Structure formats: C-alpha cells, structure tokens
CSV table of C-alpha atoms in Angstrom, one decimal:
chain,number,residue,atom,x,y,z
A,213,MET,CA,0.0,0.1,0.0
A,214,PRO,CA,2.7,2.6,0.9
A,215,THR,CA,4.4,1.9,-2.5
A,216,ARG,CA,1.3,2.8,-4.3
A,217,LEU,CA,0.8,6.2,-2.6
A,218,PRO,CA,3.4,8.2,-4.8
A,219,LEU,CA,1.8,6.8,-7.9
A,220,GLN,CA,-1.7,7.9,-6.7
A,221,LEU,CA,-0.3,11.3,-5.7
A,222,LEU,CA,1.2,11.7,-9.2
A,223,ARG,CA,-2.0,10.7,-10.9
A,224,TYR,CA,-4.0,13.3,-8.7
A,225,ALA,CA,-1.4,16.0,-9.5
A,226,LEU,CA,-1.6,15.3,-13.3
A,227,VAL,CA,-5.4,15.4,-13.2
A,228,LEU,CA,-5.3,18.7,-11.2
A,229,GLY,CA,-2.8,20.1,-13.5
A,230,ALA,CA,-5.0,19.1,-16.6
A,231,VAL,CA,-8.0,20.7,-15.0
A,232,ALA,CA,-6.1,23.9,-14.2
A,233,ILE,CA,-4.9,24.2,-17.7
A,234,THR,CA,-8.4,23.7,-19.1
A,235,LEU,CA,-9.9,26.4,-16.8
A,236,ILE,CA,-7.3,29.1,-17.6
A,237,PRO,CA,-9.4,30.4,-20.5
A,238,THR,CA,-12.5,30.5,-18.5
A,239,LEU,CA,-10.9,32.2,-15.5
A,240,TRP,CA,-9.2,34.9,-17.9
A,241,MET,CA,-12.7,35.5,-19.4
A,242,ALA,CA,-14.3,35.9,-16.1
A,243,SER,CA,-11.5,38.3,-14.9
A,244,MET,CA,-11.8,40.3,-18.2
A,245,ALA,CA,-15.6,40.7,-17.8
A,246,PHE,CA,-15.2,42.6,-14.6
A,247,LYS,CA,-12.3,44.9,-15.7
A,248,PRO,CA,-12.9,48.5,-16.4
A,249,ILE,CA,-11.7,49.7,-19.9
A,250,PRO,CA,-8.3,51.0,-18.9
A,251,GLU,CA,-7.3,47.6,-17.6
A,252,TRP,CA,-8.1,45.7,-20.8
A,253,THR,CA,-6.8,48.4,-23.2
A,254,ALA,CA,-3.5,49.2,-21.7
A,255,SER,CA,-0.8,46.7,-22.7
A,256,GLY,CA,0.6,46.3,-19.3
A,257,ALA,CA,-2.5,46.3,-17.3
A,258,ALA,CA,-4.2,43.7,-19.6
A,259,LEU,CA,-1.8,41.1,-18.4
A,260,ARG,CA,-3.0,41.2,-14.8
A,261,TRP,CA,-5.1,38.3,-13.8
A,262,TRP,CA,-7.6,40.0,-11.4
A,263,PRO,CA,-9.2,43.4,-11.9
A,264,GLU,CA,-7.9,46.1,-9.6
A,265,ASN,CA,-11.1,48.0,-9.8
A,266,PRO,CA,-14.0,45.5,-10.5
A,267,THR,CA,-16.9,47.0,-12.3
A,268,LEU,CA,-20.1,45.9,-13.9
A,269,ASP,CA,-19.9,48.5,-16.7
A,270,ASN,CA,-19.2,45.7,-19.3
A,271,PHE,CA,-22.5,44.0,-18.5
A,272,ARG,CA,-24.5,47.2,-18.3
A,273,PHE,CA,-23.1,48.1,-21.7
A,274,ILE,CA,-24.1,45.1,-23.6
A,275,PHE,CA,-27.7,45.4,-22.3
A,276,GLY,CA,-28.0,49.0,-23.1
A,277,GLY,CA,-27.1,50.7,-19.9
A,278,SER,CA,-25.1,53.8,-19.5
A,279,THR,CA,-21.3,53.4,-18.6
A,280,SER,CA,-18.8,55.9,-17.3
A,281,GLU,CA,-15.9,54.9,-19.5
A,282,LEU,CA,-17.2,53.2,-22.7
A,283,LEU,CA,-17.8,56.1,-24.8
A,284,VAL,CA,-19.5,54.2,-27.6
A,285,SER,CA,-23.1,53.2,-28.2
A,286,LEU,CA,-24.6,50.0,-29.5
A,287,ASP,CA,-27.1,49.8,-32.4
A,288,ARG,CA,-28.7,46.8,-30.6
A,289,THR,CA,-28.4,45.3,-27.2
A,290,ALA,CA,-27.7,41.7,-26.3
A,291,TRP,CA,-31.3,40.8,-25.3
A,292,ARG,CA,-32.4,39.9,-28.8
A,293,PRO,CA,-29.2,37.9,-29.8
A,294,ILE,CA,-29.7,35.9,-26.5
A,295,LEU,CA,-33.3,35.3,-27.3
A,296,ALA,CA,-32.4,34.3,-30.8
A,297,SER,CA,-29.8,31.8,-29.6
A,298,LEU,CA,-32.1,30.2,-27.1
A,299,LEU,CA,-35.0,29.8,-29.6
A,300,ALA,CA,-33.0,28.6,-32.4
A,301,SER,CA,-30.8,26.1,-30.4
A,302,THR,CA,-33.6,24.8,-28.3
A,303,PHE,CA,-36.0,24.0,-31.1
A,304,GLY,CA,-33.2,23.0,-33.5
A,305,THR,CA,-32.1,20.5,-30.7
A,306,LEU,CA,-35.7,19.2,-30.3
A,307,LEU,CA,-36.1,18.8,-34.1
A,308,ALA,CA,-32.7,16.9,-34.5
A,309,MET,CA,-33.4,14.7,-31.4
A,310,VAL,CA,-37.0,13.7,-32.3
A,311,CYS,CA,-36.2,12.9,-36.0
A,312,GLY,CA,-32.9,11.4,-35.1
A,313,THR,CA,-34.3,9.1,-32.3
A,314,ALA,CA,-37.2,8.0,-34.6
A,315,ALA,CA,-34.9,7.2,-37.5
A,316,ALA,CA,-32.3,5.5,-35.2
A,317,TYR,CA,-34.9,3.2,-33.7
A,318,ALA,CA,-36.4,2.4,-37.1
A,319,VAL,CA,-32.9,1.5,-38.5
A,320,SER,CA,-31.8,-0.3,-35.3
A,321,ARG,CA,-34.8,-2.5,-34.9
A,322,PHE,CA,-36.2,-2.9,-38.5
A,323,ARG,CA,-33.1,-2.2,-40.7
A,324,ALA,CA,-35.3,0.3,-42.4
A,325,GLY,CA,-34.0,3.1,-44.6
A,326,GLY,CA,-31.6,1.2,-46.7
A,327,ASN,CA,-28.5,3.5,-47.1
A,328,LEU,CA,-30.0,6.1,-44.8
A,329,PRO,CA,-27.2,6.0,-42.3
A,330,LEU,CA,-24.6,6.7,-44.9
A,331,SER,CA,-26.8,9.3,-46.5
A,332,LEU,CA,-27.1,11.2,-43.3
A,333,ILE,CA,-23.4,11.1,-42.6
A,334,GLN,CA,-22.9,12.8,-46.0
A,335,LEU,CA,-24.4,15.9,-44.5
A,336,ARG,CA,-21.1,16.2,-42.5
A,337,ILE,CA,-18.7,15.1,-45.2
A,338,PHE,CA,-19.0,18.3,-47.5
A,339,PRO,CA,-17.3,21.4,-46.6
A,340,PRO,CA,-19.8,23.7,-44.7
A,341,MET,CA,-19.5,26.5,-47.3
A,342,ALA,CA,-20.3,24.1,-50.2
A,343,VAL,CA,-23.5,23.2,-48.5
A,344,LEU,CA,-24.5,26.6,-46.9
A,345,ILE,CA,-24.4,28.7,-50.1
A,346,PRO,CA,-27.2,26.7,-51.8
A,347,VAL,CA,-29.0,26.7,-48.4
A,348,MET,CA,-28.8,30.5,-48.1
A,349,ILE,CA,-30.3,30.8,-51.7
A,350,MET,CA,-33.1,28.4,-50.9
A,351,TRP,CA,-33.8,30.1,-47.4
A,352,THR,CA,-34.0,33.4,-49.2
A,353,PHE,CA,-36.5,32.2,-51.7
A,354,LEU,CA,-38.6,30.6,-48.9
A,355,ASP,CA,-38.3,33.8,-46.8
A,356,LEU,CA,-36.6,32.0,-43.9
A,357,THR,CA,-33.5,34.2,-43.7
A,358,ASP,CA,-33.1,36.3,-40.5
A,359,THR,CA,-35.8,34.3,-38.7
A,360,TRP,CA,-35.3,32.3,-35.6
A,361,TYR,CA,-37.4,29.4,-36.9
A,362,GLY,CA,-35.5,29.3,-40.2
A,363,LEU,CA,-32.3,29.1,-38.1
A,364,ALA,CA,-33.8,26.4,-35.9
A,365,LEU,CA,-34.8,24.4,-39.0
A,366,ILE,CA,-31.3,24.4,-40.5
A,367,TYR,CA,-29.8,23.6,-37.1
A,368,GLY,CA,-32.1,20.6,-36.8
A,369,ILE,CA,-31.0,19.4,-40.2
A,370,VAL,CA,-27.2,19.9,-39.7
A,371,THR,CA,-27.1,18.2,-36.2
A,372,LEU,CA,-29.4,15.4,-37.3
A,373,PRO,CA,-26.6,13.0,-38.2
A,374,PHE,CA,-25.1,13.4,-34.7
A,375,ALA,CA,-28.4,12.8,-33.0
A,376,PHE,CA,-29.0,9.8,-35.3
A,377,TRP,CA,-25.7,8.0,-34.9
A,378,LEU,CA,-25.6,8.7,-31.2
A,379,MET,CA,-29.0,7.3,-30.6
A,380,LYS,CA,-28.5,4.4,-33.0
A,381,THR,CA,-25.5,3.2,-31.0
A,382,PHE,CA,-27.5,3.2,-27.9
A,383,PHE,CA,-30.4,1.3,-29.4
A,384,ASP,CA,-28.0,-1.2,-30.8
A,385,GLU,CA,-26.6,-1.8,-27.2
A,386,MET,CA,-30.1,-2.2,-25.8
A,387,PRO,CA,-31.1,-5.9,-25.4
A,388,ARG,CA,-34.1,-6.7,-27.7
A,389,GLU,CA,-35.5,-9.4,-25.3
A,390,ILE,CA,-37.2,-6.6,-23.2
A,391,GLU,CA,-39.1,-5.3,-26.1
A,392,GLU,CA,-39.9,-8.8,-27.4
A,393,ALA,CA,-41.3,-9.8,-24.0
A,394,ALA,CA,-43.6,-6.9,-24.1
A,395,LEU,CA,-44.8,-7.7,-27.6
A,396,VAL,CA,-45.5,-11.3,-26.6
A,397,GLU,CA,-47.7,-9.9,-23.8
A,398,GLY,CA,-49.8,-8.1,-26.3
A,399,CYS,CA,-48.4,-4.5,-26.4
A,400,SER,CA,-48.3,-2.7,-29.7
A,401,ARG,CA,-44.9,-1.6,-31.0
A,402,LEU,CA,-45.7,2.1,-30.4
A,403,ARG,CA,-46.8,1.3,-26.8
A,404,VAL,CA,-43.5,-0.7,-26.3
A,405,PHE,CA,-41.5,2.1,-27.5
A,406,LEU,CA,-43.3,4.8,-25.4
A,407,LYS,CA,-43.6,2.8,-22.2
A,408,ILE,CA,-40.6,0.7,-22.2
A,409,THR,CA,-38.0,1.6,-24.7
A,410,PHE,CA,-37.9,5.4,-24.4
A,411,PRO,CA,-38.0,5.5,-20.6
A,412,MET,CA,-34.9,3.2,-20.6
A,413,MET,CA,-33.3,5.5,-23.1
A,414,LEU,CA,-33.8,8.8,-21.2
A,415,ALA,CA,-30.1,8.9,-20.1
A,416,PRO,CA,-28.6,8.4,-23.5
A,417,PHE,CA,-31.3,10.8,-24.9
A,418,ALA,CA,-30.4,13.4,-22.4
A,419,SER,CA,-26.6,13.2,-22.9
A,420,SER,CA,-27.1,13.3,-26.7
A,421,ALA,CA,-29.4,16.3,-26.5
A,422,LEU,CA,-26.8,18.1,-24.5
A,423,PHE,CA,-24.1,17.4,-27.1
A,424,VAL,CA,-26.4,18.6,-29.9
A,425,PHE,CA,-27.5,21.7,-28.0
A,426,ILE,CA,-23.9,22.8,-27.6
A,427,LEU,CA,-23.2,22.3,-31.2
A,428,ASN,CA,-26.2,24.5,-32.1
A,429,TRP,CA,-25.5,27.0,-29.3
A,430,SER,CA,-21.8,27.6,-30.4
A,431,ASP,CA,-22.5,27.9,-34.1
A,432,TYR,CA,-21.2,30.9,-35.8
A,433,LEU,CA,-20.9,30.2,-39.5
A,434,ILE,CA,-24.6,29.2,-40.3
A,435,ALA,CA,-25.9,32.2,-38.3
A,436,LEU,CA,-23.7,34.6,-40.0
A,437,LEU,CA,-24.8,33.6,-43.4
A,438,LEU,CA,-28.5,33.2,-42.5
A,439,THR,CA,-29.2,36.2,-40.3
A,440,THR,CA,-28.6,39.8,-40.9
A,441,LYS,CA,-30.0,42.0,-38.2
A,442,ASP,CA,-33.1,41.1,-36.4
A,443,TRP,CA,-32.3,37.5,-35.2
A,444,VAL,CA,-28.5,37.3,-35.1
A,445,THR,CA,-27.2,34.9,-32.5
A,446,ILE,CA,-24.7,35.5,-29.7
A,447,PRO,CA,-21.6,34.4,-31.6
A,448,VAL,CA,-22.4,36.8,-34.5
A,449,TYR,CA,-23.3,39.6,-32.1
A,450,MET,CA,-20.1,39.1,-30.1
A,451,ALA,CA,-18.1,39.5,-33.2
A,452,SER,CA,-19.7,42.8,-33.8
A,453,LEU,CA,-18.5,44.3,-30.5
A,454,SER,CA,-15.9,46.8,-31.6
A,455,SER,CA,-15.3,50.5,-31.7
A,456,SER,CA,-13.2,52.8,-33.8
A,457,MET,CA,-12.1,54.5,-30.7
A,458,THR,CA,-11.2,51.5,-28.5
A,459,GLY,CA,-10.9,48.7,-31.0
A,460,GLN,CA,-12.1,45.3,-29.9
A,461,LEU,CA,-14.4,45.7,-26.8
A,462,TYR,CA,-12.8,42.8,-24.9
A,463,GLY,CA,-14.5,43.5,-21.7
A,464,ALA,CA,-18.0,43.5,-23.2
A,465,LYS,CA,-17.1,40.3,-25.1
A,466,ALA,CA,-15.9,38.6,-22.0
A,467,ALA,CA,-19.1,39.7,-20.2
A,468,LEU,CA,-21.2,38.3,-23.0
A,469,GLY,CA,-19.1,35.2,-23.1
A,470,LEU,CA,-19.9,34.5,-19.4
A,471,ILE,CA,-23.7,34.9,-20.0
A,472,ALA,CA,-23.4,32.6,-23.1
A,473,ALA,CA,-21.7,29.8,-20.9
A,474,LEU,CA,-24.6,29.7,-18.5
A,475,PRO,CA,-27.3,27.8,-20.7
A,476,PRO,CA,-25.1,24.8,-21.4
A,477,VAL,CA,-23.8,24.7,-17.8
A,478,ILE,CA,-27.4,24.9,-16.4
A,479,LEU,CA,-28.6,22.3,-18.9
A,480,GLY,CA,-25.7,20.0,-18.0
A,481,ILE,CA,-26.4,20.4,-14.2
A,482,ALA,CA,-30.2,19.8,-14.8
A,483,ILE,CA,-29.5,16.4,-16.4
A,484,GLN,CA,-26.4,15.4,-14.6
A,485,ARG,CA,-28.0,12.3,-13.1
A,486,TYR,CA,-28.4,11.1,-16.7
A,487,LEU,CA,-25.1,12.0,-18.1
A,488,VAL,CA,-22.9,9.2,-16.4
A,489,ARG,CA,-25.6,6.6,-17.2
A,490,GLY,CA,-25.8,7.9,-20.8
A,491,LEU,CA,-22.1,7.8,-21.3
A,492,THR,CA,-21.8,4.3,-19.8
A,493,PHE,CA,-24.9,2.8,-21.3
A,494,GLY,CA,-22.9,-0.3,-22.7
A,495,ALA,CA,-23.0,-1.7,-19.2
A,496,LEU,CA,-26.7,-2.5,-19.6
A,497,LYS,CA,-25.8,-5.6,-21.7
A,498,GLN,CA,-24.0,-7.0,-18.7
C-alpha cells in the first residue's frame, strides 16, 4: 500500500494540472468581464489576472445601460441575440433529437431506410461553405432568412446526423429481449417504444441532447450567413462588438461570453444524473 501512494499522488497531480490548464481561458474571461476599460486596453494592465477596480460596466453596456468609460453606443443590445440563440438552439435540438431518435430506432430495430445511415453522414462530409451557399439561396427564396425558426430548421438538419448516430449506437446496445417480452404480452410496437424503450433511453437521450445543443449554441458560420440584423445569435453579435475609438471591446465580449456559458452549464447540471448513465450505457448488456 505505501508503494502505491506516490503513484496515486502523481495521478492526482496530473489530473489537477490538466483541470487547471483547461480552466485558464475561463478564468481569464471571467476576470476580463469585470475589468474597467483602462485595464483591458493598456498593454501592461491587460496582463493582470484579477481586476484592480472591479466593475459591472461591461454587463451594463451590452444590455443598453449607460457606462462611465465606454464612450460608444450600440445599435442593438444583447437581449435579442440571447433570445435568438435560445430559440434557435432549443428548437433545433428538439427537431434533431425527435427525428434522429425515430430514425435511429427504425434502423436499429427494423433495418429500415436502406442507405439512410450513410446518406445522413454525408451531410457532414462536404465542406460547410459548399452546403451553406445553396441553403442560403433556398432560405432566401422561402423567406426564412433572418428568422429564428429558419435558423432552428437548419440547425435541426445539420445536427441530425449526430443525433441519429448517437441514438442508433445506444439502441443497438439495448437488449431486444425486453421489447420482445412486451410484444408477446400483447403490447403494440408504439406502446412498447413509449412505455418501455424510451424510458430506458432517457439517459442516452439526455446526454445526446446536451451534445447537440452545445453544437447549435456555439454555431457561428450558419448564423452569420442566414441572419442579418433582427435575429443574429450570440456568436455573431459578439463578433460585432468593436469600436473605432477603443478597438475590440474585450471586456464586453468577455461579459457576453460568461452569459453565453450559462445555458449549457445549467442544462448539464439539470441532467447530470443522466449523463454518467448515458455515457456508460454499454453496461446495460452486462
């Protein structure tokens, strides 16, 4: 036992070091969000880890409040981009997960669709720009550009392959004997899915939904091409935070970055009891 103690201490030290390195960008962003403008524009002061004079001016600024040092004005506040990101990412995730789960169940249990799995993965093979230019033309013709529902629709389509392949893997690992026993007892296929299969798949479904939501929430390219003014998302809005007087508004961007990090974190905490079960779902076979 004493001989294993140094090895365990080394393992813990490596884990703590990796966590610390991972958290450095987040800590720097949190520090920058509370720095007044002189501390993130002056070359020497910007290298300080903690703000000497903490302020909420960066948060007030992005939400349209008056500030004492940021002598610039915004043509739009962060309220609408936050709402746009929430609506597009949430409904896009729901669309991808509902369609992906239904398709995954059909392919896993009935071998339906023929080449559907390979056809879905082709959505991710082509370069994004090669696909998005025709989509932009189509969305313009359908009057779906610069709308949250048009963005949610393309988010659902783009992330459908991820939802499909994740859920198909989980369905393949689930024993079929449970469903077959329910069918023998007289349950219909739909009732078996709603009452037995899906409740057992809540953990994989939740972990897959979190992954898809993060993909939609962090998207920049699609939102940049398909939104112009009314329904820009947080990443697009963040890129526009600059001024001819002060250059890039790093403090305001850091403040918005902290706010943007909250929904995935809150969602992860809300479904944390499902995450470990979802990520270790293969143990069900044993």
